[in-house]
């Protein structure tokens, strides 16, 4: 029997949880050598918490406090405490709709990753698939990146392209991007769990062939 401690993930999300599901599937199938130690949401009735409970995982709601786009100080402290107590090695943002800064990123320096629905640095911020369609690009996609103090600015770990098709609606394009996300995010988290990704400044280096 392998008694080695498993790499522990803390997943944060506010929405339906399709990225969480893809990573949980990857863990269950053994493609992601990690376990989901805890799922935390700022939305009590979010799909992600429901999906986590259905999988028998620890799922916790923490009220975000008085702001709309970030956590207030008490909430930030509560998030830090629950994740520290859960002994997580990596924090995986999966549709978490609050900007994390300051103390949270100091405590978990270089241990927070996110997936964004565009080829960063193009179209940071909200509804990136709409931004891509409005701009008229022929390709967009998704990006897994480390989280730093900026918004969608941290070192890029992996990207996958998605073509913009003639007659695309925002909904159709978003759906195809989400399909790409559910392939890319487990691959990237798997590589991180295996210790195969090194960061050098803004560059990340994959030690395994992709
Ligand atoms: C994804 O499209 C991701 O790019 C963005 O938020 C969305 C979350 O969707 N960060 P889900 O909750 O994983 O289904």
mmCIF file of C-alpha atoms and ligand atoms in Angstrom, residues 15-20 94-95 97 114-117 174 178 181, ligand 1:
data_model
loop_
_atom_site.group_PDB
_atom_site.id
_atom_site.type_symbol
_atom_site.label_atom_id
_atom_site.label_comp_id
_atom_site.label_asym_id
_atom_site.label_seq_id
_atom_site.Cartn_x
_atom_site.Cartn_y
_atom_site.Cartn_z
ATOM 1 C CA UNK A 15 -21.183 28.928 -9.504
ATOM 2 C CA UNK A 16 -22.329 25.703 -11.017
ATOM 3 C CA UNK A 17 -19.101 23.800 -10.526
ATOM 4 C CA UNK A 18 -18.357 22.225 -13.912
ATOM 5 C CA UNK A 19 -14.612 22.801 -13.500
ATOM 6 C CA UNK A 20 -14.751 21.371 -9.994
ATOM 7 C CA UNK A 94 -13.114 27.224 -10.093
ATOM 8 C CA UNK A 95 -15.479 30.047 -10.898
ATOM 9 C CA UNK A 97 -16.297 35.353 -8.254
ATOM 10 C CA UNK A 114 -7.363 30.011 -11.545
ATOM 11 C CA UNK A 115 -8.949 29.255 -14.891
ATOM 12 C CA UNK A 116 -9.997 32.141 -17.082
ATOM 13 C CA UNK A 117 -12.210 31.862 -20.177
ATOM 14 C CA UNK A 174 -18.996 30.061 -23.871
ATOM 15 C CA UNK A 178 -16.185 25.522 -20.912
ATOM 16 C CA UNK A 181 -11.714 24.246 -19.626
HETATM 17 C C1 LIG B 1 -15.674 29.218 -15.889
HETATM 18 O O1 LIG B 1 -16.121 29.517 -17.169
HETATM 19 C C2 LIG B 1 -14.336 29.858 -15.606
HETATM 20 O O2 LIG B 1 -13.650 30.201 -16.751
HETATM 21 C C3 LIG B 1 -14.655 31.106 -14.851
HETATM 22 O O3 LIG B 1 -15.853 30.838 -14.180
HETATM 23 C C4 LIG B 1 -16.583 29.804 -14.834
HETATM 24 C C5 LIG B 1 -16.953 28.795 -13.781
HETATM 25 O O4 LIG B 1 -17.813 27.820 -14.222
HETATM 26 N N1 LIG B 1 -13.542 31.468 -14.010
HETATM 27 P P1 LIG B 1 -18.089 26.539 -13.333
HETATM 28 O O5 LIG B 1 -18.654 26.999 -12.012
HETATM 29 O O6 LIG B 1 -16.793 25.789 -13.176
HETATM 30 O O7 LIG B 1 -19.099 25.742 -14.096
#
